[in-house]
């Protein structure tokens, strides 16, 4: 349960980081 939550947060953070780093046009 905790692992799933952490994985989900990590995935969202990574996705947001990519968007901030390479904003889609």
Coordinates of N, CA and C in Angstrom, one line a residue:
X1 N 0.8 -1.2 0.0 CA 0.0 0.0 0.0 C 0.9 1.3 0.0
X2 N 1.8 1.3 1.0 CA 2.7 2.5 1.0 C 3.6 2.6 -0.2
X3 N 4.0 1.4 -0.7 CA 4.9 1.3 -1.8 C 4.2 1.9 -3.1
X4 N 2.9 1.5 -3.2 CA 2.1 2.0 -4.3 C 1.9 3.5 -4.2
X5 N 1.7 4.0 -3.1 CA 1.5 5.5 -2.9 C 2.8 6.2 -3.3
X6 N 3.9 5.7 -2.8 CA 5.2 6.3 -3.1 C 5.5 6.2 -4.6
X7 N 5.2 5.1 -5.2 CA 5.4 4.9 -6.6 C 4.6 5.9 -7.4
X8 N 3.3 6.1 -7.0 CA 2.4 7.0 -7.7 C 2.9 8.4 -7.6
X9 N 3.3 8.8 -6.4 CA 3.8 10.2 -6.2 C 5.1 10.4 -7.1
X10 N 5.9 9.4 -7.1 CA 7.2 9.5 -7.8 C 6.9 9.6 -9.3
X11 N 5.9 8.8 -9.8 CA 5.6 8.9 -11.2 C 5.0 10.3 -11.6
X12 N 4.2 10.8 -10.7 CA 3.6 12.1 -11.0 C 4.7 13.2 -11.0
X13 N 5.6 13.1 -10.0 CA 6.7 14.1 -9.9 C 7.5 14.0 -11.1
X14 N 7.9 12.8 -11.6 CA 8.7 12.7 -12.8 C 8.0 13.3 -14.0
X15 N 6.7 13.0 -14.1 CA 5.9 13.5 -15.3 C 5.9 15.0 -15.2
X16 N 5.7 15.6 -14.1 CA 5.6 17.1 -13.9 C 7.0 17.7 -14.2
X17 N 8.1 17.0 -13.8 CA 9.4 17.4 -14.0 C 9.7 17.5 -15.5
X18 N 9.3 16.4 -16.2 CA 9.5 16.4 -17.7 C 8.8 17.5 -18.4
X19 N 7.5 17.8 -17.9 CA 6.7 18.9 -18.5 C 7.4 20.2 -18.3
X20 N 7.9 20.4 -17.0 CA 8.5 21.7 -16.7 C 9.8 21.8 -17.5
X21 N 10.5 20.7 -17.7 CA 11.8 20.7 -18.3 C 11.6 20.9 -19.8
X22 N 10.7 20.1 -20.4 CA 10.4 20.2 -21.8 C 8.9 20.5 -22.1
X23 N 8.5 21.7 -21.9 CA 7.1 22.1 -22.1 C 6.6 21.8 -23.5
X24 N 5.5 21.1 -23.7 CA 5.0 20.8 -25.0 C 4.5 22.0 -25.7
X25 N 4.6 22.2 -27.0 CA 4.2 23.4 -27.7 C 2.8 23.2 -28.1

